[in-house]
mmCIF file of C-alpha atoms in Angstrom:
data_model
loop_
_atom_site.group_PDB
_atom_site.id
_atom_site.type_symbol
_atom_site.label_atom_id
_atom_site.label_comp_id
_atom_site.label_asym_id
_atom_site.label_seq_id
_atom_site.Cartn_x
_atom_site.Cartn_y
_atom_site.Cartn_z
ATOM 1 C CA MET A 22 -19.251 177.735 116.294
ATOM 2 C CA ASN A 23 -16.712 179.396 114.005
ATOM 3 C CA ARG A 24 -15.328 177.819 110.838
ATOM 4 C CA ALA A 25 -11.977 176.967 112.425
ATOM 5 C CA GLY A 26 -13.680 175.232 115.322
ATOM 6 C CA THR A 27 -15.890 173.244 112.994
ATOM 7 C CA LEU A 28 -12.927 172.119 110.933
ATOM 8 C CA LEU A 29 -10.901 171.046 113.921
ATOM 9 C CA ILE A 30 -13.773 168.797 114.960
ATOM 10 C CA ALA A 31 -13.422 167.166 111.558
ATOM 11 C CA LEU A 32 -9.667 166.899 112.008
ATOM 12 C CA LEU A 33 -9.730 165.125 115.360
ATOM 13 C CA VAL A 34 -10.488 161.577 114.411
ATOM 14 C CA ALA A 35 -8.232 158.492 114.548
ATOM 15 C CA CYS A 36 -5.245 160.492 115.643
ATOM 16 C CA PRO A 37 -3.671 158.085 118.153
ATOM 17 C CA ALA A 38 -3.552 155.090 115.848
ATOM 18 C CA ALA A 39 -2.555 157.080 112.798
ATOM 19 C CA ALA A 40 0.121 159.015 114.631
ATOM 20 C CA LEU A 41 2.128 155.935 115.518
ATOM 21 C CA ALA A 42 2.300 154.990 111.844
ATOM 22 C CA ALA A 43 3.787 158.365 110.886
ATOM 23 C CA ASP A 44 7.352 159.685 111.054
ATOM 24 C CA GLU A 45 6.714 161.486 114.330
ATOM 25 C CA ASP A 46 5.914 158.303 116.263
ATOM 26 C CA ALA A 47 9.140 158.455 118.283
ATOM 27 C CA ALA A 48 8.514 162.081 119.222
ATOM 28 C CA LEU A 49 4.965 161.272 120.284
ATOM 29 C CA ALA A 50 6.113 158.324 122.355
ATOM 30 C CA LYS A 51 8.668 160.571 124.059
ATOM 31 C CA ALA A 52 6.117 163.321 124.660
ATOM 32 C CA CYS A 53 3.487 160.936 125.993
ATOM 33 C CA PRO A 54 4.881 158.314 128.404
ATOM 34 C CA GLY A 55 2.848 155.146 128.187
ATOM 35 C CA LEU A 56 1.902 155.597 124.538
ATOM 36 C CA ALA A 57 4.334 153.008 123.188
ATOM 37 C CA ALA A 58 3.168 150.418 125.696
ATOM 38 C CA TRP A 59 -0.473 151.128 124.936
ATOM 39 C CA ALA A 60 0.119 150.917 121.185
ATOM 40 C CA ALA A 61 1.945 147.619 121.544
ATOM 41 C CA GLY A 62 -1.186 146.130 123.070
ATOM 42 C CA HIS A 63 -3.491 147.710 120.505
ATOM 43 C CA PRO A 64 -2.286 146.897 116.975
ATOM 44 C CA HIS A 65 -2.722 149.626 114.371
ATOM 45 C CA GLY A 66 -5.924 149.336 112.392
ATOM 46 C CA SER A 67 -4.120 149.275 109.042
ATOM 47 C CA ASP A 68 -1.835 146.476 110.192
ATOM 48 C CA VAL A 69 -4.788 144.414 111.375
ATOM 49 C CA ALA A 70 -6.693 145.054 108.152
ATOM 50 C CA ALA A 71 -3.692 144.151 106.003
ATOM 51 C CA ALA A 72 -3.267 140.845 107.824
ATOM 52 C CA ALA A 73 -6.972 140.062 107.512
ATOM 53 C CA ASP A 74 -7.000 140.946 103.810
ATOM 54 C CA ALA A 75 -3.890 138.938 102.905
ATOM 55 C CA GLY A 76 -4.869 136.528 100.153
ATOM 56 C CA ARG A 77 -8.547 137.523 100.409
ATOM 57 C CA PRO A 78 -10.266 138.012 97.032
ATOM 58 C CA VAL A 79 -12.686 140.922 96.819
ATOM 59 C CA SER A 80 -15.655 141.158 94.506
ATOM 60 C CA GLN A 81 -15.215 144.878 93.719
ATOM 61 C CA PRO A 82 -11.489 145.649 93.365
ATOM 62 C CA SER A 83 -12.135 148.899 91.488
ATOM 63 C CA LEU A 84 -14.279 150.185 94.361
ATOM 64 C CA ARG A 85 -11.608 149.102 96.807
ATOM 65 C CA GLN A 86 -9.008 151.112 94.866
ATOM 66 C CA ALA A 87 -11.269 154.151 94.641
ATOM 67 C CA LEU A 88 -11.773 154.072 98.415
ATOM 68 C CA ALA A 89 -8.031 153.776 98.991
ATOM 69 C CA THR A 90 -7.348 156.734 96.700
ATOM 70 C CA ARG A 91 -9.918 158.941 98.389
ATOM 71 C CA ALA A 92 -8.852 157.951 101.903
ATOM 72 C CA ALA A 93 -5.223 158.706 101.010
ATOM 73 C CA ALA A 94 -6.192 162.177 99.765
ATOM 74 C CA ASP A 95 -8.127 162.747 103.001
ATOM 75 C CA THR A 96 -5.100 161.776 105.068
ATOM 76 C CA ARG A 97 -2.625 163.838 103.025
ATOM 77 C CA ALA A 98 -4.752 166.955 103.424
ATOM 78 C CA ARG A 99 -4.966 166.499 107.182
ATOM 79 C CA ASP A 100 -1.254 165.745 107.470
ATOM 80 C CA ALA A 101 -0.554 168.990 105.618
ATOM 81 C CA MET A 102 -2.790 170.863 108.048
ATOM 82 C CA MET A 103 -1.048 169.334 111.049
ATOM 83 C CA ALA A 104 2.358 170.200 109.603
ATOM 84 C CA LYS A 105 1.384 173.885 109.625
ATOM 85 C CA GLY A 106 1.185 173.807 113.417
ATOM 86 C CA ALA A 107 -1.646 176.359 113.324
ATOM 87 C CA PRO A 108 -4.939 176.871 111.459
ATOM 88 C CA ASP A 109 -4.164 177.763 107.847
ATOM 89 C CA PRO A 110 -6.984 178.991 105.563
ATOM 90 C CA ALA A 111 -5.638 177.315 102.420
ATOM 91 C CA ALA A 112 -5.073 173.988 104.172
ATOM 92 C CA MET A 113 -8.494 174.179 105.782
ATOM 93 C CA LYS A 114 -10.154 174.863 102.430
ATOM 94 C CA ALA A 115 -8.322 171.899 100.894
ATOM 95 C CA ILE A 116 -9.702 169.599 103.593
ATOM 96 C CA LEU A 117 -13.240 170.920 103.205
ATOM 97 C CA ASP A 118 -13.086 170.514 99.422
ATOM 98 C CA ILE A 119 -11.846 166.934 99.699
ATOM 99 C CA ASP A 120 -14.460 166.083 102.314
ATOM 100 C CA SER A 121 -17.213 167.541 100.138
ATOM 101 C CA GLY A 122 -16.153 165.534 97.097
ATOM 102 C CA ASN A 123 -15.751 162.344 99.095
ATOM 103 C CA LEU A 124 -19.161 162.743 100.704
ATOM 104 C CA ALA A 125 -20.952 163.230 97.397
ATOM 105 C CA TRP A 126 -19.144 160.262 95.851
ATOM 106 C CA LEU A 127 -19.719 157.890 98.779
ATOM 107 C CA LYS A 128 -23.398 158.820 99.055
ATOM 108 C CA GLY A 129 -23.719 157.821 95.410
ATOM 109 C CA VAL A 130 -22.071 154.467 96.111
ATOM 110 C CA VAL A 131 -24.341 153.800 99.096
ATOM 111 C CA ALA A 132 -27.457 154.827 97.149
ATOM 112 C CA ARG A 133 -26.580 152.363 94.383
ATOM 113 C CA GLN A 134 -25.460 149.351 96.374
ATOM 114 C CA GLY A 135 -25.365 150.051 100.109
ATOM 115 C CA PHE A 136 -22.358 150.649 102.319
ATOM 116 C CA PRO A 137 -19.343 148.571 101.142
ATOM 117 C CA THR A 138 -18.866 145.159 102.735
ATOM 118 C CA VAL A 139 -15.756 143.167 103.579
ATOM 119 C CA ALA A 140 -16.601 140.717 100.796
ATOM 120 C CA GLN A 141 -16.683 143.581 98.304
ATOM 121 C CA VAL A 142 -13.634 145.643 99.337
ATOM 122 C CA GLY A 143 -11.841 143.879 102.205
ATOM 123 C CA LYS A 144 -11.387 145.141 105.755
ATOM 124 C CA GLN A 145 -9.110 147.966 104.641
ATOM 125 C CA GLY A 146 -11.659 149.079 102.072
ATOM 126 C CA VAL A 147 -14.347 149.171 104.751
ATOM 127 C CA ALA A 148 -11.983 151.138 107.008
ATOM 128 C CA ASP A 149 -11.364 153.626 104.200
ATOM 129 C CA ALA A 150 -15.110 154.008 103.652
ATOM 130 C CA TRP A 151 -15.600 154.548 107.398
ATOM 131 C CA LEU A 152 -12.983 157.328 107.324
ATOM 132 C CA LEU A 153 -14.890 159.170 104.612
ATOM 133 C CA VAL A 154 -18.093 158.908 106.662
ATOM 134 C CA GLN A 155 -16.329 160.066 109.809
ATOM 135 C CA HIS A 156 -15.370 163.250 107.988
ATOM 136 C CA ALA A 157 -18.854 163.821 106.533
ATOM 137 C CA ASP A 158 -19.961 166.189 109.301
ATOM 138 C CA ARG A 159 -21.880 168.393 106.894
ATOM 139 C CA ASP A 160 -24.374 165.515 106.498
ATOM 140 C CA SER A 161 -25.101 164.106 109.949
ATOM 141 C CA ALA A 162 -28.141 162.230 108.614
ATOM 142 C CA PHE A 163 -25.875 160.240 106.310
ATOM 143 C CA GLN A 164 -23.474 159.544 109.182
ATOM 144 C CA LEU A 165 -26.398 158.221 111.248
ATOM 145 C CA GLU A 166 -27.595 156.057 108.350
ATOM 146 C CA VAL A 167 -24.163 154.455 107.998
ATOM 147 C CA LEU A 168 -23.751 154.025 111.761
ATOM 148 C CA ARG A 169 -27.056 152.131 111.943
ATOM 149 C CA THR A 170 -26.024 149.961 109.004
ATOM 150 C CA LEU A 171 -22.713 149.053 110.631
ATOM 151 C CA GLN A 172 -24.351 148.366 113.978
ATOM 152 C CA ALA A 173 -26.911 146.084 112.310
ATOM 153 C CA ARG A 174 -24.152 144.124 110.596
ATOM 154 C CA GLY A 175 -22.439 143.429 113.914
ATOM 155 C CA ALA A 176 -19.178 141.505 113.667
ATOM 156 C CA GLU A 177 -19.686 141.126 109.910
ATOM 157 C CA ALA A 178 -19.334 144.897 109.449
ATOM 158 C CA GLY A 179 -15.548 144.672 109.534
ATOM 159 C CA VAL A 180 -15.231 147.898 111.545
ATOM 160 C CA ARG A 181 -13.301 148.186 114.801
ATOM 161 C CA LYS A 182 -15.183 148.974 117.991
ATOM 162 C CA GLN A 183 -13.178 152.168 118.467
ATOM 163 C CA ASP A 184 -14.155 153.346 114.978
ATOM 164 C CA LEU A 185 -17.828 152.773 115.733
ATOM 165 C CA ALA A 186 -17.319 154.680 118.984
ATOM 166 C CA MET A 187 -15.813 157.656 117.165
ATOM 167 C CA LEU A 188 -18.611 157.697 114.607
ATOM 168 C CA THR A 189 -21.139 157.428 117.446
ATOM 169 C CA ASP A 190 -19.649 160.558 119.014
ATOM 170 C CA ARG A 191 -19.867 162.420 115.702
ATOM 171 C CA VAL A 192 -23.507 161.444 115.262
ATOM 172 C CA LEU A 193 -24.473 162.398 118.814
ATOM 173 C CA LEU A 194 -22.811 165.799 118.525
ATOM 174 C CA GLY A 195 -24.491 166.324 115.160
ATOM 175 C CA GLN A 196 -27.803 165.748 116.946
ATOM 176 C CA GLY A 197 -26.928 168.317 119.598
ATOM 177 C CA LYS A 198 -26.389 165.628 122.251
ATOM 178 C CA PRO A 199 -23.371 164.907 124.495
ATOM 179 C CA GLN A 200 -20.856 162.494 123.046
ATOM 180 C CA ARG A 201 -20.395 159.085 124.670
ATOM 181 C CA TYR A 202 -16.699 158.281 124.361
ATOM 182 C CA GLY A 203 -14.971 161.664 124.575
ATOM 183 C CA THR A 204 -13.237 161.424 121.207
ATOM 184 C CA GLN A 205 -14.183 164.872 119.918
ATOM 185 C CA PHE A 206 -12.428 168.099 120.920
ATOM 186 C CA LYS A 207 -12.565 171.679 119.671
ATOM 187 C CA PRO A 208 -10.706 174.925 120.472
ATOM 188 C CA ASP A 209 -12.008 176.857 123.458
ATOM 189 C CA ALA A 210 -11.940 180.616 124.035
ATOM 190 C CA HIS A 211 -8.319 180.389 125.222
ATOM 191 C CA GLY A 212 -7.033 178.524 122.177
ATOM 192 C CA ALA A 213 -6.791 175.154 123.910
ATOM 193 C CA LEU A 214 -8.398 171.964 122.688
ATOM 194 C CA ALA A 215 -11.309 171.149 124.961
ATOM 195 C CA MET A 216 -13.403 168.017 125.050
ATOM 196 C CA GLN A 217 -16.941 168.605 123.865
ATOM 197 C CA PRO A 218 -19.795 167.731 126.247
ATOM 198 C CA VAL A 219 -19.855 164.095 127.289
ATOM 199 C CA GLU A 220 -22.461 161.975 129.033
ATOM 200 C CA ASP A 221 -21.720 160.382 132.422
ATOM 201 C CA ALA A 222 -18.138 161.628 132.690
ATOM 202 C CA THR A 223 -17.407 159.508 135.776
ATOM 203 C CA GLU A 224 -17.603 156.324 133.670
ATOM 204 C CA LEU A 225 -15.913 157.758 130.587
ATOM 205 C CA ASP A 226 -12.606 155.889 130.784
ATOM 206 C CA ALA A 227 -14.424 152.627 131.467
ATOM 207 C CA ARG A 228 -16.490 153.112 128.307
ATOM 208 C CA ARG A 229 -13.364 154.013 126.339
ATOM 209 C CA ALA A 230 -11.528 150.904 127.517
ATOM 210 C CA LYS A 231 -14.466 148.694 126.585
ATOM 211 C CA VAL A 232 -14.211 149.727 122.932
ATOM 212 C CA GLY A 233 -10.413 149.807 122.737
ATOM 213 C CA LEU A 234 -9.824 153.564 123.026
ATOM 214 C CA MET A 235 -6.800 154.782 124.980
ATOM 215 C CA PRO A 236 -7.251 156.292 128.457
ATOM 216 C CA LEU A 237 -8.351 159.913 128.315
ATOM 217 C CA PRO A 238 -5.178 161.415 129.876
ATOM 218 C CA LEU A 239 -3.050 159.666 127.254
ATOM 219 C CA TYR A 240 -5.439 160.702 124.483
ATOM 220 C CA ARG A 241 -5.206 164.325 125.603
ATOM 221 C CA CYS A 242 -1.423 164.106 125.514
ATOM 222 C CA VAL A 243 -1.423 162.671 121.997
ATOM 223 C CA LEU A 244 -3.838 165.317 120.733
ATOM 224 C CA GLY A 245 -1.732 168.125 122.159
ATOM 225 C CA ALA A 246 1.527 166.713 120.811
ATOM 226 C CA SER A 247 0.039 165.956 117.397
ATOM 227 C CA TYR A 248 -1.716 169.278 116.836
ATOM 228 C CA HIS A 249 0.841 171.412 118.690
ATOM 229 C CA MET A 250 -1.885 172.946 120.843
ATOM 230 C CA PRO A 251 -2.550 172.987 124.583
ATOM 231 C CA VAL A 252 -5.307 170.649 125.746
ATOM 232 C CA ALA A 253 -7.715 171.674 128.487
ATOM 233 C CA HIS A 254 -8.298 169.322 131.433
#
């Protein structure tokens, strides 16, 4: 896989939810009929986290702030890449540098005290930590370690089902296996975004719905409109 293809895998993460919080939400809704209705029934992760965290004390506010700062840098770098409308070497390097720094820092946190909990950093802090793990593709063993931790914590993990699904797909692909939920795409030989191999494709949309992911046709539309690239079907 070439460097551009590898990076675009790292780029394609929580695009649908994040996109509706950005300035281009109206354009996306226009480009993808049904998106606004779907989003109305699936509240944005940040909105849900903010409501859950309202008035909640956390035991490690400095860690919570550090996670927020690093997640914001992650998002800014990816927004800058998307704004280019095409792969840009400088923007790609910026993302890789941020991901590398975030990975090293978060691994240090986990080694010292384990993966952050809701009690320590709130639901938004846990979501920010998840984002850093989701973009840690250069260390699939660490991604698997965190995924197992979150799965073991169950409802107490404070992570949405769709986020666990996306991390599951990253881990499976990192192991050379087909993904389960069809969240990960990469450019094909014709320059279109193509879904990477998936297990039991006939039941894919049913699995996606079960964890709160949007139907695949709508997801393809959002990816294409967000990244200004054709999407293979």
